[in-house]
């Protein structure tokens, strides 16, 4: 924290923008919960909030839960904003609203770090990670919080060691309102997949917190009322395998101490299947889901995108290995690759059926700045700047064909019967391998029981009675009820319901075909 800044007290309003509706935000599941309104607590902004000088007053608003009001802007002396490319319009809108109150607005986070030119109206651009630029920003606001005459760009040259990161200010957020908890142990990834901006933004040598920091953060998340699952947002949980092995015993101990009240999930490369020593400890720590960027089942395409590490173990075998440790695989998939053929969509649907993966985030290829893909397509004159398209890539196949393939795959993969059949497979094949911790007092708390009953009531009423895939739902639900698998019923339907509704909109062309697309869509995630 900046010593010079400690001498003056400021009132800082941290505003996190709304998400545009997407596959990964699960907003269709929220009405089935007990008051969830947003996806995950934003790590970056809560970290900055915690890093501000101790005496400063900080208000945090997640606009997925409620919008920043005139009262908030009147209270504040300066505004901090952070977000991803997909939230660009919403971030610019917050800046505009803050300027109406003549407030200085600073933006940080992944989008501005990759594309400062997207944010011409902001007063301060914080480019890069937490570090000397953050200290500089704090010092400037401490000296004078008013708007500077022209935009000031502050670039982090010296990043703060992650072992010195404070615990994100979870106490400022309404943690029970989030679908998932989030936590970060490492940053960066050693690989260089052509389309990915992580190595360019965060480096190839993962930086780390200590295991003790992580257990302290988990304690705080619990104190703040997190329910259900916590997602490790690390770019690659095994980016540094030794570090993963260092952390896992701490997580196991923490779970035993707190009664296995939370489940964990993470992102990792598929070659984690070669590491049974890591997988068995993840099982002991109660990891239940792994997101793997499988991207495509086509080996030629994987080679072309420099993702050969996905082929260290045959893909199907790797998925089965993860399943055998009780972990359900979630897969990222990309359509629109240069190697795609007219039959790629059909191959993808076959892969989905064979792998029995319930949840696949299927996106159109998008070239992100600061990626090798961007550089190559720029050289080839194949970048298209048109906000009305679902991708900025000039595909090898006709654009309409690629988008039609995406819609067809979405429509077919998430037909209720097919999706619930894949969950049925997971329940039969994967979940029995999970750890089955004893029913601790923490898991059987009155709060958890009430939560479970509320979700069950919502599911039966909103899906089983009012829904439009009742037959498929009841066939699935009655089997769960007959076998006493209430927990599986709740967890599967929460995810399935979102996917079914989202995919239905997608196949009708009512959502973007790329998570990263900047194409305007009328509906953001509703805050209500
Ligand atoms: S393995 Fe994942 S995080 Fe690492 S470069 Fe590839 S896509 Fe990015």
XYZ file of C-alpha atoms and ligand atoms in Angstrom:
536
model
C 0.000 0.000 0.000
C 1.219 3.435 -0.806
C 2.676 5.259 2.255
C 2.384 8.726 0.809
C -1.298 8.160 0.106
C -2.010 7.104 3.694
C -2.034 10.711 4.852
C -5.219 11.735 3.048
C -8.580 10.036 3.202
C -10.675 9.515 0.090
C -14.068 8.037 -0.711
C -13.719 5.558 -3.578
C -16.599 3.960 -5.436
C -15.674 0.644 -7.071
C -18.171 -0.352 -9.760
C -18.208 -3.696 -11.527
C -20.154 -3.624 -14.826
C -22.979 -5.890 -15.861
C -22.176 -8.935 -17.911
C -23.641 -9.414 -21.341
C -25.709 -12.579 -21.245
C -23.490 -15.531 -22.032
C -23.087 -19.215 -21.668
C -20.846 -18.853 -18.687
C -22.883 -16.493 -16.520
C -25.738 -18.890 -15.689
C -28.368 -16.198 -15.332
C -31.193 -18.570 -16.285
C -30.332 -20.602 -13.192
C -30.685 -17.664 -10.793
C -34.504 -17.843 -10.486
C -34.089 -21.428 -9.247
C -31.810 -20.348 -6.389
C -32.420 -18.533 -3.148
C -31.668 -14.988 -4.329
C -28.534 -15.377 -6.476
C -28.125 -12.382 -8.793
C -24.605 -12.533 -10.156
C -22.054 -15.044 -11.307
C -18.772 -14.674 -9.348
C -17.338 -11.991 -7.079
C -14.920 -9.975 -9.255
C -11.456 -10.805 -7.937
C -9.606 -7.877 -9.518
C -11.795 -5.050 -8.289
C -12.147 -6.533 -4.798
C -8.371 -6.916 -4.688
C -7.861 -3.243 -5.558
C -10.505 -2.308 -2.995
C -8.521 -4.189 -0.340
C -5.251 -2.614 -1.497
C -6.445 0.973 -1.058
C -4.999 2.764 1.986
C -6.496 1.589 5.264
C -8.244 4.845 6.172
C -9.981 5.297 2.833
C -13.685 4.675 2.603
C -14.624 2.212 -0.119
C -18.017 1.327 -1.527
C -18.306 -1.640 -3.892
C -21.180 -2.056 -6.319
C -21.672 -4.985 -8.653
C -24.108 -3.758 -11.278
C -25.211 -7.331 -11.876
C -26.869 -6.990 -8.450
C -27.795 -3.326 -8.354
C -26.885 -0.250 -10.333
C -24.729 2.503 -8.877
C -27.160 5.225 -7.851
C -27.000 9.004 -7.873
C -26.438 8.752 -4.116
C -23.370 6.550 -4.683
C -21.887 8.954 -7.208
C -22.640 11.948 -4.988
C -20.910 10.202 -2.076
C -17.765 9.323 -4.034
C -14.659 11.361 -4.757
C -13.424 9.012 -7.495
C -14.616 5.886 -9.279
C -12.724 2.679 -10.096
C -13.975 0.277 -12.773
C -12.671 -3.061 -13.997
C -13.833 -5.700 -16.459
C -13.359 -7.813 -19.554
C -13.833 -7.029 -23.247
C -17.378 -8.367 -23.148
C -18.239 -5.617 -20.633
C -16.727 -2.811 -22.699
C -19.962 -0.982 -23.441
C -21.090 -1.222 -19.838
C -17.739 0.116 -18.565
C -17.911 3.081 -20.898
C -21.454 3.666 -19.690
C -20.318 3.762 -16.028
C -17.630 6.279 -17.004
C -20.231 8.434 -18.700
C -22.520 8.331 -15.635
C -19.650 9.174 -13.260
C -18.609 12.100 -15.433
C -22.123 13.494 -15.092
C -21.141 13.979 -11.426
C -17.744 15.370 -12.463
C -15.916 12.442 -10.895
C -12.530 11.139 -11.983
C -12.841 7.577 -13.273
C -10.032 5.030 -13.459
C -10.230 1.733 -15.306
C -8.082 -1.347 -14.750
C -8.331 -5.048 -15.485
C -7.842 -7.336 -18.469
C -9.709 -5.383 -21.141
C -7.971 -2.048 -20.736
C -4.631 -3.806 -20.248
C -4.979 -5.437 -23.664
C -6.755 -2.576 -25.448
C -6.249 0.859 -23.840
C -7.654 2.434 -27.011
C -11.124 1.041 -26.189
C -11.438 3.546 -23.341
C -10.790 7.087 -24.567
C -13.183 8.771 -22.107
C -11.645 7.502 -18.856
C -9.452 9.824 -16.797
C -6.963 7.167 -15.733
C -6.045 3.972 -17.544
C -4.400 1.393 -15.300
C -2.589 -0.949 -17.679
C -1.215 -4.204 -16.302
C -1.450 -5.929 -12.960
C -1.345 -4.662 -9.399
C 1.988 -2.887 -8.888
C 3.735 0.442 -9.254
C 0.977 1.815 -11.520
C -1.535 1.131 -8.739
C 0.647 2.963 -6.200
C 0.967 5.849 -8.616
C -2.814 6.002 -9.126
C -3.448 5.964 -5.367
C -0.862 8.697 -4.803
C -2.447 10.885 -7.504
C -5.949 10.414 -6.073
C -4.616 11.148 -2.589
C -3.072 14.410 -3.793
C -6.039 15.473 -5.885
C -9.123 13.385 -6.656
C -10.512 15.772 -9.264
C -10.502 14.962 -12.971
C -7.149 15.545 -14.689
C -7.128 17.778 -17.745
C -6.328 14.912 -20.062
C -6.227 11.141 -19.874
C -3.353 9.707 -17.843
C -2.056 6.232 -18.677
C -0.296 4.371 -15.872
C 1.510 1.165 -16.820
C 2.692 -1.397 -14.313
C 6.391 -2.062 -14.806
C 6.980 -3.580 -11.386
C 4.229 -6.046 -10.415
C 3.483 -6.641 -6.779
C 4.582 -10.072 -5.642
C 1.409 -12.154 -5.288
C 2.534 -13.272 -1.827
C 1.979 -9.637 -0.804
C -1.561 -9.448 -2.201
C -4.137 -8.578 0.447
C -7.225 -10.757 0.787
C -9.820 -9.411 -1.682
C -12.353 -7.226 0.118
C -15.085 -9.897 0.067
C -16.712 -8.160 3.027
C -17.743 -5.306 0.704
C -19.597 -7.648 -1.675
C -22.890 -9.430 -1.093
C -21.259 -12.836 -1.284
C -24.443 -14.944 -0.819
C -25.824 -13.270 -3.957
C -23.194 -15.005 -6.126
C -23.697 -18.260 -7.997
C -20.100 -19.320 -7.307
C -17.282 -18.185 -5.085
C -13.991 -17.299 -6.757
C -10.395 -17.483 -5.629
C -7.017 -17.088 -7.317
C -3.829 -18.956 -6.455
C -1.706 -18.317 -9.560
C -1.535 -16.065 -12.587
C -0.098 -16.908 -16.009
C 0.322 -20.025 -18.130
C 3.429 -21.653 -19.624
C 1.747 -22.581 -22.924
C 1.179 -20.377 -25.950
C -2.041 -21.374 -27.642
C -2.393 -19.196 -30.698
C -5.728 -17.601 -29.773
C -5.074 -16.976 -26.057
C -4.074 -13.652 -24.518
C -3.152 -15.036 -21.088
C 0.607 -15.569 -21.701
C 0.862 -12.087 -23.278
C -0.995 -10.393 -20.426
C 0.131 -12.377 -17.400
C 3.322 -14.129 -18.477
C 4.421 -17.709 -19.081
C 5.978 -18.298 -15.704
C 3.027 -18.556 -13.302
C 3.211 -16.267 -10.283
C 1.845 -17.582 -7.035
C 0.277 -16.817 -3.710
C 1.138 -18.985 -0.734
C -1.124 -21.861 0.369
C -1.674 -19.997 3.654
C -3.041 -17.007 1.749
C -5.513 -19.291 0.028
C -6.809 -20.877 3.233
C -7.165 -17.426 4.782
C -9.171 -16.309 1.744
C -11.356 -19.391 2.016
C -11.969 -18.618 5.690
C -13.038 -15.136 4.727
C -15.303 -16.324 1.909
C -17.003 -18.651 4.379
C -17.356 -15.860 6.931
C -18.942 -13.709 4.238
C -21.552 -16.381 3.505
C -20.397 -18.202 0.375
C -22.477 -21.265 -0.511
C -21.819 -24.354 -2.599
C -18.765 -24.088 -4.822
C -15.599 -22.063 -5.141
C -13.924 -21.714 -8.528
C -10.139 -21.331 -8.821
C -9.923 -18.694 -11.535
C -6.241 -19.473 -12.189
C -5.513 -19.507 -15.908
C -4.167 -23.030 -15.551
C -4.311 -24.756 -12.153
C -1.342 -26.942 -13.159
C 0.594 -24.145 -14.891
C 3.104 -24.867 -12.122
C 2.584 -28.494 -11.106
C 4.771 -28.297 -8.042
C 2.771 -25.330 -6.782
C -0.473 -27.290 -7.230
C 1.029 -30.145 -5.239
C 2.138 -27.703 -2.543
C -1.360 -26.260 -2.228
C -3.476 -29.399 -2.228
C -2.534 -30.723 1.249
C -3.575 -27.342 2.675
C -6.914 -27.548 0.894
C -7.486 -31.082 2.178
C -6.699 -29.996 5.720
C -8.962 -26.964 5.370
C -11.828 -29.120 4.113
C -11.444 -31.528 7.011
C -11.370 -28.639 9.466
C -14.433 -26.890 8.059
C -16.530 -29.988 7.312
C -16.411 -30.106 3.492
C -19.011 -27.418 3.207
C -17.596 -26.203 -0.136
C -16.734 -27.945 -3.363
C -13.939 -26.759 -5.647
C -13.566 -26.411 -9.382
C -10.785 -25.053 -11.574
C -9.392 -24.612 -15.061
C -6.540 -26.837 -16.162
C -4.969 -28.205 -19.300
C -6.144 -31.646 -20.338
C -2.676 -33.114 -19.768
C -3.572 -33.079 -16.070
C -4.781 -36.602 -16.946
C -1.115 -37.626 -16.878
C -0.819 -36.594 -13.238
C -2.662 -39.071 -11.038
C -0.736 -37.780 -8.010
C -2.399 -34.377 -8.510
C -5.809 -35.779 -9.408
C -6.008 -38.037 -6.358
C -5.280 -35.108 -4.041
C -7.788 -32.952 -5.882
C -10.336 -35.653 -5.222
C -9.422 -35.615 -1.536
C -9.806 -31.828 -1.506
C -13.302 -32.244 -2.976
C -12.725 -30.884 -6.479
C -15.768 -31.863 -8.501
C -15.386 -30.067 -11.849
C -12.508 -29.185 -14.169
C -12.815 -26.811 -17.080
C -10.495 -27.949 -19.883
C -9.991 -25.998 -23.062
C -10.343 -29.007 -25.353
C -11.143 -26.527 -28.176
C -11.557 -29.205 -30.868
C -11.334 -32.967 -31.138
C -9.405 -32.557 -34.427
C -5.652 -33.282 -33.902
C -4.699 -31.303 -37.024
C -6.496 -28.246 -35.636
C -4.874 -28.660 -32.207
C -1.450 -28.725 -33.798
C -2.222 -25.667 -35.901
C -3.262 -23.659 -32.824
C -0.177 -24.824 -30.879
C -2.244 -26.775 -28.401
C -0.364 -30.039 -28.864
C -0.369 -30.545 -25.094
C -4.037 -31.550 -25.434
C -2.836 -34.636 -27.283
C -0.380 -35.913 -24.684
C -3.099 -38.381 -23.750
C -5.800 -39.330 -26.292
C -8.627 -36.888 -25.605
C -11.309 -39.446 -24.822
C -8.959 -41.332 -22.521
C -8.048 -38.112 -20.712
C -11.721 -37.277 -20.122
C -12.366 -40.755 -18.761
C -9.348 -40.452 -16.467
C -10.673 -37.209 -14.989
C -14.110 -38.805 -14.614
C -12.508 -41.730 -12.786
C -11.315 -39.285 -10.114
C -14.877 -38.064 -9.694
C -14.394 -34.911 -11.727
C -16.870 -33.828 -14.355
C -15.201 -32.178 -17.331
C -16.448 -28.878 -18.710
C -15.057 -28.200 -22.150
C -14.278 -25.090 -24.124
C -14.870 -25.575 -27.869
C -14.010 -23.244 -30.757
C -15.689 -23.188 -34.162
C -14.423 -21.174 -37.123
C -10.839 -22.441 -37.065
C -8.847 -22.339 -40.281
C -8.768 -26.123 -40.239
C -12.581 -26.456 -39.999
C -14.321 -28.332 -42.785
C -18.005 -28.342 -43.797
C -18.426 -31.475 -41.649
C -16.811 -30.007 -38.497
C -20.184 -29.377 -36.839
C -21.229 -32.992 -37.306
C -17.900 -34.167 -35.882
C -18.399 -31.946 -32.865
C -21.833 -33.391 -32.163
C -20.371 -36.899 -32.374
C -17.635 -35.884 -29.948
C -20.195 -34.501 -27.498
C -22.152 -37.741 -27.628
C -19.076 -39.907 -27.173
C -17.472 -37.839 -24.428
C -20.763 -37.440 -22.508
C -19.611 -34.007 -21.351
C -22.738 -32.121 -20.266
C -21.436 -28.569 -20.445
C -19.387 -27.315 -23.375
C -18.885 -23.630 -23.994
C -19.014 -23.481 -27.784
C -17.642 -20.202 -29.144
C -16.748 -18.821 -32.513
C -13.088 -18.023 -32.959
C -12.340 -14.410 -32.056
C -8.921 -12.815 -32.504
C -7.960 -11.019 -29.299
C -5.318 -8.295 -29.303
C -1.927 -9.345 -27.936
C -2.244 -12.882 -29.281
C -0.243 -14.683 -31.974
C -3.568 -15.259 -33.760
C -4.190 -11.528 -33.959
C -0.695 -10.942 -35.354
C -1.081 -13.687 -37.962
C -4.523 -12.606 -39.131
C -3.370 -9.005 -39.299
C -0.502 -10.075 -41.550
C -2.952 -12.041 -43.679
C -5.349 -9.093 -43.775
C -8.104 -11.230 -42.213
C -9.198 -9.080 -39.279
C -12.646 -7.576 -39.794
C -13.712 -4.568 -37.753
C -17.489 -4.827 -37.858
C -19.548 -4.794 -34.658
C -22.436 -6.452 -36.472
C -20.504 -9.677 -36.930
C -20.163 -12.389 -34.327
C -16.410 -12.592 -34.872
C -13.635 -10.332 -36.094
C -12.067 -13.228 -38.021
C -12.422 -13.626 -41.770
C -13.038 -17.389 -41.657
C -11.832 -19.786 -44.339
C -15.386 -21.118 -44.639
C -18.204 -18.681 -45.486
C -19.216 -16.623 -42.432
C -22.891 -17.588 -42.694
C -21.986 -21.261 -42.792
C -19.843 -20.976 -39.644
C -22.546 -19.108 -37.710
C -25.214 -21.554 -38.918
C -23.019 -24.460 -37.767
C -22.679 -22.840 -34.340
C -26.431 -22.371 -34.021
C -27.103 -25.921 -35.149
C -24.580 -27.364 -32.688
C -26.033 -25.306 -29.842
C -29.563 -26.314 -30.696
C -28.730 -29.986 -30.965
C -26.259 -30.368 -28.063
C -28.653 -28.775 -25.587
C -31.882 -30.483 -26.495
C -33.264 -31.269 -23.030
C -33.347 -35.057 -23.518
C -29.764 -35.211 -24.811
C -28.358 -32.925 -22.126
C -30.106 -34.690 -19.264
C -28.916 -38.012 -20.655
C -25.343 -36.740 -20.404
C -25.954 -35.713 -16.789
C -27.427 -39.166 -16.195
C -24.153 -40.630 -17.484
C -22.137 -38.427 -15.131
C -24.272 -39.453 -12.177
C -23.805 -43.124 -13.032
C -20.157 -43.022 -14.106
C -18.347 -40.030 -12.619
C -20.031 -38.979 -9.381
C -19.643 -42.378 -7.652
C -15.857 -41.781 -7.763
C -16.166 -38.512 -5.866
C -15.221 -38.154 -2.265
C -18.295 -38.708 -0.120
C -17.479 -36.783 3.032
C -19.479 -37.525 6.160
C -22.463 -35.275 6.816
C -20.752 -32.695 9.003
C -22.645 -30.253 11.169
C -21.598 -27.487 8.776
C -23.139 -29.267 5.779
C -26.306 -30.031 7.704
C -26.725 -26.503 9.013
C -30.228 -25.026 9.105
C -29.100 -22.497 6.500
C -28.018 -25.221 4.068
C -31.169 -27.255 4.587
C -33.336 -24.205 3.945
C -31.288 -23.400 0.850
C -31.686 -26.940 -0.516
C -35.431 -26.953 0.107
C -35.869 -23.563 -1.529
C -33.986 -24.666 -4.628
C -35.950 -27.912 -4.776
C -39.250 -26.035 -4.528
C -38.164 -23.614 -7.261
C -37.042 -26.447 -9.510
C -40.284 -28.397 -9.132
C -42.441 -25.326 -9.664
C -40.524 -23.406 -12.316
C -39.226 -26.378 -14.322
C -41.490 -29.280 -13.358
C -44.795 -27.372 -13.456
C -44.274 -24.192 -15.460
C -41.402 -25.369 -17.681
C -41.725 -26.493 -21.268
C -39.569 -29.610 -21.114
C -41.572 -31.245 -18.328
C -41.525 -34.773 -19.727
C -37.720 -34.902 -19.948
C -37.401 -33.183 -16.573
C -39.667 -35.588 -14.716
C -38.076 -38.638 -16.281
C -34.725 -37.401 -14.920
C -36.099 -36.099 -11.614
C -38.077 -39.214 -10.700
C -34.966 -41.363 -11.082
C -33.087 -39.043 -8.732
C -35.892 -39.042 -6.203
C -36.183 -42.840 -6.331
C -32.458 -43.162 -5.593
C -32.296 -40.404 -2.987
C -30.001 -38.326 -5.231
C -31.450 -34.958 -4.260
C -28.097 -33.175 -4.365
C -27.458 -34.415 -7.922
C -30.951 -33.401 -8.948
C -30.399 -29.846 -7.751
C -26.874 -29.419 -9.136
C -27.690 -30.934 -12.551
C -30.904 -28.996 -13.114
C -29.345 -25.690 -12.046
C -26.818 -26.019 -14.862
C -29.065 -27.814 -17.370
C -31.875 -25.279 -17.110
C -29.529 -22.409 -17.955
C -27.974 -24.297 -20.857
C -31.330 -25.304 -22.329
C -32.734 -21.772 -22.238
C -29.508 -20.126 -23.360
C -28.998 -22.567 -26.244
C -32.570 -22.101 -27.341
C -31.959 -18.361 -27.704
C -28.625 -19.066 -29.370
C -30.080 -21.376 -31.996
C -32.599 -18.648 -32.817
C -29.771 -16.141 -33.265
C -30.653 -14.136 -30.163
C -27.224 -14.318 -28.490
C -23.670 -13.706 -29.591
C -21.833 -16.671 -31.050
C -18.642 -15.664 -29.328
C -18.130 -14.891 -25.669
C -15.711 -12.210 -26.782
C -17.885 -10.725 -29.476
C -18.610 -7.046 -29.151
C -21.724 -7.253 -31.251
C -24.556 -5.365 -29.602
C -27.188 -7.477 -27.939
C -30.179 -5.825 -26.407
C -30.271 -7.814 -23.190
C -27.581 -7.680 -20.597
C -27.871 -9.893 -17.583
C -30.773 -8.420 -15.676
C -29.962 -6.998 -12.281
C -33.363 -7.872 -10.921
S -3.309 -23.612 -21.962
Fe -5.116 -22.305 -21.658
S -4.408 -20.507 -20.492
Fe -2.609 -21.559 -21.334
S -2.162 -20.513 -23.243
Fe -3.454 -22.267 -23.759
S -5.580 -21.511 -23.695
Fe -4.283 -19.994 -22.671
